[in-house]
Amino acid sequence: MSSYQKELEKYRDIDEDEILKTLSPEELEQLDCELQEMDPENMLLPAGLRQRDQTKKSPTGPLDREALLQYLEQQALEVKERDDLVPFTGEKKGKPYIQPKREIPAEEQITLEPELEEALANATDAEMCDIAAILGMYTLMSNKQYYDAICSGEICNTEGISSECAGGGGAPQGRELRGGGRGHVGVPSCPRPSGVVQPDKYKPVPDEPPNPTNIEEMLQRVRSNDKDLEEVNLNNIQDIPIPVLSELCEAMKANTYVRSFSLVATKSGDPIAQAVANMLRENRSLQTLNIESNFISSTGLMAVLKAVRENATLTELRVDNQRQWPGDAVEMEMATVLEQCPSIVRFGYHFTQQGPRARAAQAMTRNNELRRQQKKR
């Protein structure tokens, strides 16, 4: 037996209860503090579980948030602001920077022939515009001005272009209109603009009007199997109660005239997806189903895909842009459904995995070819 084990033997028969009875309240409190299991490194735990409470001050009462905010604000107002080392008087010191003129070295200076110098000195504004276009000075005209000038044959939009240059032509963003000759420029550039080219101003596109569909009226028409009702479009109606959507899917089971059923951006979840799946198992007239941009999880999508296998009339299915990615298993199931359901010729979903994407593309090509052969017969 080692010396350490011999040292522990004398503590084997100690009565812990007798020792605890002899301890004072202060000693018991200290012992309780020592036995607490703390995790100071875990930042996810509250402060009381990361550090022992060593305060002796008794609580003053419940938390009064408004009183605490008033106290902090009063304390902040009483703190004296620090004086600036150098007070600001608004005086500007120093001299403004003037960029020095750069003299062109002799080796960089270009000397033209006397005939060219004389021609440039006597050139008109229109001729200078032609020369500028040939030399590629194309930053004086916007794309819209250029294409407007091409269509009309003259510069009709002269914003940012001098009147002299507008008479001789405009700047074509470096584009030349070549005819049968050598470099004829139809809309030349102007080297001397009188202003700055402004960006194109486009008319704002108004938001789409809200969906005017009356839910109750639509539900009654579906229940009555109205022969004039071929499309149920509830897109972007986000306040439809779940029981109403469930009743609509239930009514669609026996409907024989509706060809398109769309629930885009209606905040539909898995309960609605399950109701749609039950509807697909019994409906035999629906051709297009669109449930994009909703809150359907992988469970709801899997239920819809399994129901599609039992439906032979559906030709278009769109399930993309759900709140969360459905997962690899759902994408594999999508590819399998497209392979086993030749009636589906349009499928709306953006695959993230290469394998299911390739299988789905091959299946869609085959399904469309089968549909083409059936129409040809």
Coordinates of C-alpha atoms in Angstrom, one line a residue:
M1 CA 0.0 0.0 0.0
S2 CA 1.4 3.4 -1.0
S3 CA 1.8 6.3 1.4
Y4 CA -1.0 8.2 -0.3
Q5 CA -3.5 5.3 0.3
K6 CA -2.3 5.0 3.9
E7 CA -3.1 8.7 4.3
L8 CA -6.6 8.2 3.0
E9 CA -7.3 5.2 5.3
K10 CA -7.6 7.5 8.4
Y11 CA -10.6 9.3 6.7
R12 CA -12.5 6.2 5.9
D13 CA -14.5 6.0 9.2
I14 CA -15.2 9.7 9.6
D15 CA -18.8 10.6 10.2
E16 CA -19.6 13.6 7.9
D17 CA -22.9 14.3 9.6
E18 CA -21.2 14.9 13.0
I19 CA -18.8 17.3 11.4
L20 CA -21.6 19.2 9.7
K21 CA -23.5 19.6 13.0
T22 CA -20.5 21.2 14.6
L23 CA -20.1 23.8 11.8
S24 CA -21.3 27.4 12.3
P25 CA -23.6 29.1 9.8
E26 CA -20.7 31.1 8.4
E27 CA -18.7 28.0 7.9
L28 CA -21.6 26.2 6.2
E29 CA -22.1 29.2 3.9
Q30 CA -18.4 29.1 3.0
L31 CA -18.6 25.3 2.4
D32 CA -21.6 25.8 0.1
C33 CA -19.8 28.4 -1.9
E34 CA -16.8 26.1 -2.3
L35 CA -18.9 23.2 -3.5
Q36 CA -20.7 25.2 -6.2
E37 CA -19.8 24.0 -9.8
M38 CA -19.0 27.0 -11.9
D39 CA -18.0 27.3 -15.5
P40 CA -16.3 30.6 -16.0
E41 CA -15.3 29.9 -19.6
N42 CA -18.8 29.3 -20.9
M43 CA -20.0 32.6 -22.2
L44 CA -23.5 31.2 -22.9
L45 CA -24.3 30.9 -19.2
P46 CA -25.6 33.8 -17.1
A47 CA -23.2 35.6 -14.8
G48 CA -24.5 33.8 -11.7
L49 CA -23.4 30.4 -13.1
R50 CA -20.0 31.6 -14.2
Q51 CA -18.9 33.3 -11.0
R52 CA -19.7 32.9 -7.4
D53 CA -21.9 35.5 -5.7
Q54 CA -19.5 37.3 -3.3
T55 CA -21.7 40.3 -2.5
K56 CA -23.1 40.8 1.0
K57 CA -25.4 43.6 0.3
S58 CA -29.1 42.9 0.8
P59 CA -31.5 43.7 -2.1
T60 CA -33.1 47.1 -2.0
G61 CA -36.2 46.1 -3.8
P62 CA -37.6 45.2 -7.3
L63 CA -36.1 46.7 -10.4
D64 CA -37.6 50.0 -11.5
R65 CA -36.4 50.5 -15.0
E66 CA -37.8 54.1 -15.4
A67 CA -36.1 55.2 -12.2
L68 CA -32.8 53.6 -13.3
L69 CA -32.9 55.4 -16.6
Q70 CA -33.7 58.7 -14.9
Y71 CA -30.8 58.2 -12.5
L72 CA -28.3 57.4 -15.4
E73 CA -29.5 60.4 -17.4
Q74 CA -29.1 62.7 -14.4
Q75 CA -25.6 61.3 -13.7
A76 CA -24.7 61.9 -17.4
L77 CA -25.9 65.5 -17.2
E78 CA -23.9 66.3 -14.1
V79 CA -20.6 65.1 -15.6
K80 CA -18.7 68.2 -16.7
E81 CA -17.7 68.3 -20.4
R82 CA -14.0 68.3 -21.1
D83 CA -12.7 71.6 -22.4
D84 CA -11.1 71.6 -25.9
L85 CA -7.4 72.1 -25.9
V86 CA -7.7 74.6 -28.8
P87 CA -11.1 76.3 -29.1
F88 CA -12.5 76.5 -32.6
T89 CA -13.0 80.0 -33.8
G90 CA -13.9 79.4 -37.5
E91 CA -10.7 80.9 -38.7
K92 CA -9.2 79.2 -41.8
K93 CA -5.4 78.9 -41.6
G94 CA -3.0 78.3 -44.3
K95 CA -3.2 78.9 -48.0
P96 CA -5.5 77.1 -50.5
Y97 CA -3.8 74.5 -52.6
I98 CA -3.3 75.5 -56.2
Q99 CA -2.2 72.7 -58.5
P100 CA 0.9 73.8 -60.4
K101 CA 0.8 73.8 -64.2
R102 CA 2.8 71.0 -65.7
E103 CA 5.0 71.9 -68.6
I104 CA 5.1 69.4 -71.4
P105 CA 8.6 68.2 -72.0
A106 CA 10.1 68.7 -75.4
E107 CA 10.2 65.0 -76.1
E108 CA 6.5 64.6 -75.4
Q109 CA 5.4 67.6 -77.5
I110 CA 3.7 66.7 -80.8
T111 CA 4.4 68.8 -83.8
L112 CA 2.1 68.5 -86.8
E113 CA 2.7 69.4 -90.4
P114 CA 2.0 73.0 -91.3
E115 CA -1.0 72.0 -93.5
L116 CA -2.6 70.1 -90.5
E117 CA -1.9 73.0 -88.1
E118 CA -3.6 75.4 -90.5
A119 CA -6.5 73.0 -91.0
L120 CA -7.1 72.7 -87.3
A121 CA -6.9 76.4 -86.7
N122 CA -9.5 77.1 -89.3
A123 CA -11.8 74.1 -88.5
T124 CA -15.5 74.7 -87.6
D125 CA -17.2 73.3 -84.5
A126 CA -18.8 70.5 -86.5
E127 CA -15.5 69.5 -88.0
M128 CA -13.9 69.5 -84.6
C129 CA -16.7 67.2 -83.4
D130 CA -15.9 64.8 -86.3
I131 CA -12.3 64.8 -85.3
A132 CA -13.1 64.2 -81.7
A133 CA -15.3 61.2 -82.6
I134 CA -12.5 59.7 -84.7
L135 CA -10.0 60.1 -81.9
G136 CA -12.2 58.4 -79.4
M137 CA -13.4 61.2 -77.2
Y138 CA -16.5 59.4 -76.1
T139 CA -17.2 60.6 -72.5
L140 CA -19.4 63.5 -73.5
M141 CA -22.7 61.8 -74.2
S142 CA -24.8 59.2 -72.4
N143 CA -26.1 55.9 -74.0
K144 CA -29.6 57.2 -74.2
Q145 CA -28.5 60.4 -76.1
Y146 CA -26.5 58.2 -78.5
Y147 CA -29.3 55.8 -79.3
D148 CA -31.8 58.7 -79.6
A149 CA -29.4 60.4 -82.1
I150 CA -29.1 57.2 -84.1
C151 CA -32.9 56.8 -84.4
S152 CA -33.6 60.4 -85.3
G153 CA -30.5 61.2 -87.4
E154 CA -29.8 64.3 -85.3
I155 CA -29.1 65.1 -81.7
C156 CA -32.5 65.7 -80.1
N157 CA -31.4 65.4 -76.5
T158 CA -28.8 68.2 -75.9
E159 CA -28.6 68.1 -72.1
G160 CA -25.0 68.7 -71.2
I161 CA -23.9 69.5 -74.8
S162 CA -23.2 73.0 -76.1
S163 CA -25.4 74.4 -78.8
E164 CA -22.6 74.6 -81.3
C165 CA -21.8 71.0 -80.8
A166 CA -25.4 70.0 -81.1
G167 CA -25.6 71.5 -84.5
G168 CA -22.7 69.4 -85.7
G169 CA -23.3 66.2 -83.9
G170 CA -23.1 64.5 -80.6
A171 CA -20.8 62.1 -78.7
P172 CA -21.5 58.5 -79.3
Q173 CA -19.7 56.8 -76.4
G174 CA -16.9 55.8 -78.8
R175 CA -19.3 54.2 -81.3
E176 CA -19.0 54.9 -85.0
L177 CA -21.6 54.5 -87.7
R178 CA -19.7 53.3 -90.6
G179 CA -21.1 53.4 -94.1
G180 CA -19.7 52.3 -97.4
G181 CA -16.7 54.7 -97.1
R182 CA -13.8 54.7 -94.7
G183 CA -14.8 55.8 -91.2
H184 CA -17.8 58.0 -91.8
V185 CA -19.1 59.0 -88.4
G186 CA -22.8 59.7 -88.3
V187 CA -23.0 60.9 -84.7
P188 CA -19.6 62.4 -83.8
S189 CA -18.3 63.5 -80.4
C190 CA -18.0 67.0 -79.2
P191 CA -14.7 68.0 -77.5
R192 CA -16.2 71.2 -76.0
P193 CA -19.3 70.6 -73.9
S194 CA -20.9 73.4 -72.0
G195 CA -22.1 71.2 -69.1
V196 CA -22.0 67.8 -67.4
V197 CA -23.8 64.8 -68.9
Q198 CA -26.7 64.0 -66.5
P199 CA -27.8 60.4 -65.7
D200 CA -30.9 59.1 -67.4
K201 CA -34.0 59.6 -65.5
Y202 CA -36.5 56.7 -65.6
K203 CA -40.1 56.7 -64.6
P204 CA -40.7 54.9 -61.3
V205 CA -42.5 51.6 -61.7
P206 CA -45.6 51.4 -59.5
D207 CA -46.2 48.5 -57.3
E208 CA -48.5 45.8 -58.5
P209 CA -52.1 46.3 -57.3
P210 CA -53.3 43.9 -54.6
N211 CA -55.0 40.7 -55.6
P212 CA -58.7 41.5 -56.0
T213 CA -59.9 37.9 -55.5
N214 CA -62.8 37.5 -53.1
I215 CA -61.9 34.4 -51.0
E216 CA -65.4 33.5 -49.9
E217 CA -66.8 33.9 -53.4
M218 CA -64.0 31.8 -54.9
L219 CA -64.6 29.1 -52.3
Q220 CA -68.3 29.0 -53.2
R221 CA -67.6 28.7 -56.9
V222 CA -65.1 25.9 -56.4
R223 CA -67.6 24.0 -54.2
S224 CA -70.4 24.5 -56.8
N225 CA -68.1 23.2 -59.5
D226 CA -68.6 26.3 -61.6
K227 CA -67.8 25.5 -65.3
D228 CA -66.6 29.0 -66.0
L229 CA -63.9 28.9 -63.3
E230 CA -60.7 27.5 -64.7
E231 CA -58.1 29.3 -62.6
V232 CA -57.8 29.8 -58.8
N233 CA -55.3 32.6 -58.2
L234 CA -54.7 33.6 -54.6
N235 CA -51.2 35.0 -55.1
N236 CA -49.9 37.5 -52.6
I237 CA -52.9 37.4 -50.3
Q238 CA -51.2 36.9 -47.0
D239 CA -54.1 37.1 -44.5
I240 CA -56.0 34.0 -45.6
P241 CA -56.9 31.9 -42.6
I242 CA -55.6 28.3 -42.6
P243 CA -59.1 26.8 -42.2
V244 CA -60.2 28.7 -45.3
L245 CA -57.3 27.4 -47.4
S246 CA -57.9 23.9 -46.1
E247 CA -61.6 24.1 -47.1
L248 CA -60.6 25.3 -50.5
C249 CA -58.3 22.4 -51.0
E250 CA -61.0 20.1 -49.8
A251 CA -63.4 21.6 -52.3
M252 CA -60.9 21.1 -55.1
K253 CA -61.0 17.3 -54.6
A254 CA -64.3 17.1 -56.5
N255 CA -63.9 20.0 -58.9
T256 CA -63.6 19.1 -62.5
Y257 CA -63.1 22.4 -64.3
V258 CA -60.3 24.2 -62.5
R259 CA -57.0 23.8 -64.5
S260 CA -54.7 26.1 -62.5
F261 CA -54.3 26.4 -58.7
S262 CA -51.8 29.0 -57.4
L263 CA -50.9 29.9 -53.8
V264 CA -47.8 32.0 -54.2
A265 CA -46.7 34.1 -51.2
T266 CA -49.7 33.3 -49.0
K267 CA -47.6 32.3 -46.0
S268 CA -48.8 28.7 -46.4
G269 CA -47.0 26.1 -44.2
D270 CA -47.0 22.4 -43.8
P271 CA -50.7 22.0 -42.9
I272 CA -51.6 23.6 -46.3
A273 CA -49.1 21.5 -48.0
Q274 CA -50.7 18.4 -46.5
A275 CA -54.1 19.6 -47.7
V276 CA -52.7 20.2 -51.2
A277 CA -51.3 16.6 -51.2
N278 CA -54.7 15.2 -50.2
M279 CA -56.3 17.2 -53.0
L280 CA -53.8 15.9 -55.6
R281 CA -54.6 12.3 -54.7
E282 CA -58.3 12.7 -55.7
N283 CA -58.4 15.6 -58.2
R284 CA -58.2 14.5 -61.9
S285 CA -58.6 17.9 -63.7
L286 CA -55.8 20.1 -62.3
Q287 CA -52.9 20.7 -64.6
T288 CA -50.9 23.5 -63.0
L289 CA -50.0 23.8 -59.3
N290 CA -47.9 26.7 -57.9
I291 CA -47.0 26.9 -54.2
E292 CA -43.8 29.0 -54.5
S293 CA -42.5 31.6 -51.9
N294 CA -44.1 30.1 -48.8
F295 CA -43.1 28.6 -45.5
I296 CA -43.3 24.9 -46.5
S297 CA -40.6 22.7 -44.9
S298 CA -39.1 19.5 -46.2
T299 CA -41.9 17.5 -44.6
G300 CA -44.6 19.4 -46.5
L301 CA -42.7 19.2 -49.8
M302 CA -42.2 15.5 -49.4
A303 CA -45.9 15.0 -48.8
V304 CA -46.7 17.0 -52.0
L305 CA -44.2 15.0 -54.1
K306 CA -45.6 11.7 -52.9
A307 CA -49.1 12.8 -53.9
V308 CA -47.9 13.9 -57.3
R309 CA -47.0 10.3 -58.1
E310 CA -50.7 9.4 -57.8
N311 CA -51.8 12.2 -60.1
A312 CA -51.7 11.6 -63.8
T313 CA -53.1 15.0 -65.0
L314 CA -50.7 17.4 -63.5
T315 CA -48.3 18.9 -66.1
E316 CA -46.7 21.8 -64.3
L317 CA -45.4 22.0 -60.7
R318 CA -43.7 24.9 -59.0
V319 CA -42.3 24.7 -55.4
D320 CA -39.3 27.0 -55.4
N321 CA -38.3 29.8 -53.0
Q322 CA -39.4 28.3 -49.7
R323 CA -38.3 29.9 -46.4
Q324 CA -35.7 27.2 -45.8
W325 CA -33.7 24.8 -48.0
P326 CA -35.6 21.5 -48.1
G327 CA -32.4 19.3 -48.1
D328 CA -30.7 16.7 -50.2
A329 CA -33.3 14.0 -49.6
V330 CA -36.1 16.2 -50.9
E331 CA -34.1 17.2 -54.0
M332 CA -33.4 13.5 -54.7
E333 CA -37.2 12.8 -54.3
M334 CA -37.9 15.6 -56.8
A335 CA -35.7 14.0 -59.4
T336 CA -37.3 10.6 -58.8
V337 CA -40.8 12.0 -59.2
L338 CA -39.9 13.7 -62.5
E339 CA -38.5 10.4 -63.7
Q340 CA -41.6 8.4 -62.7
C341 CA -44.2 11.0 -63.8
P342 CA -44.0 11.5 -67.5
S343 CA -47.0 13.9 -67.5
I344 CA -45.0 16.7 -65.8
V345 CA -43.3 18.8 -68.5
R346 CA -42.6 22.0 -66.5
F347 CA -41.0 22.0 -63.0
G348 CA -40.1 25.1 -61.0
Y349 CA -37.2 24.6 -58.6
H350 CA -33.6 25.6 -58.4
F351 CA -31.5 22.6 -57.5
T352 CA -28.4 23.1 -55.4
Q353 CA -26.9 19.6 -55.9
Q354 CA -25.4 18.6 -59.2
G355 CA -26.8 15.0 -59.1
P356 CA -30.5 15.8 -58.8
R357 CA -30.1 18.7 -61.2
A358 CA -28.7 16.5 -63.9
R359 CA -31.4 13.8 -63.3
A360 CA -34.2 16.3 -63.4
A361 CA -33.0 17.9 -66.6
Q362 CA -32.8 14.5 -68.3
A363 CA -36.2 13.6 -67.1
M364 CA -37.7 16.9 -68.2
T365 CA -36.2 16.4 -71.7
R366 CA -37.7 12.9 -71.9
N367 CA -41.1 14.0 -70.7
N368 CA -41.3 16.9 -73.2
E369 CA -40.2 14.6 -76.0
L370 CA -43.0 12.1 -75.0
R371 CA -45.5 14.9 -75.0
R372 CA -44.4 16.0 -78.5
Q373 CA -44.7 12.5 -79.8
Q374 CA -48.2 12.2 -78.4
K375 CA -49.3 15.5 -80.0
K376 CA -47.8 14.3 -83.3
R377 CA -49.9 11.2 -83.3

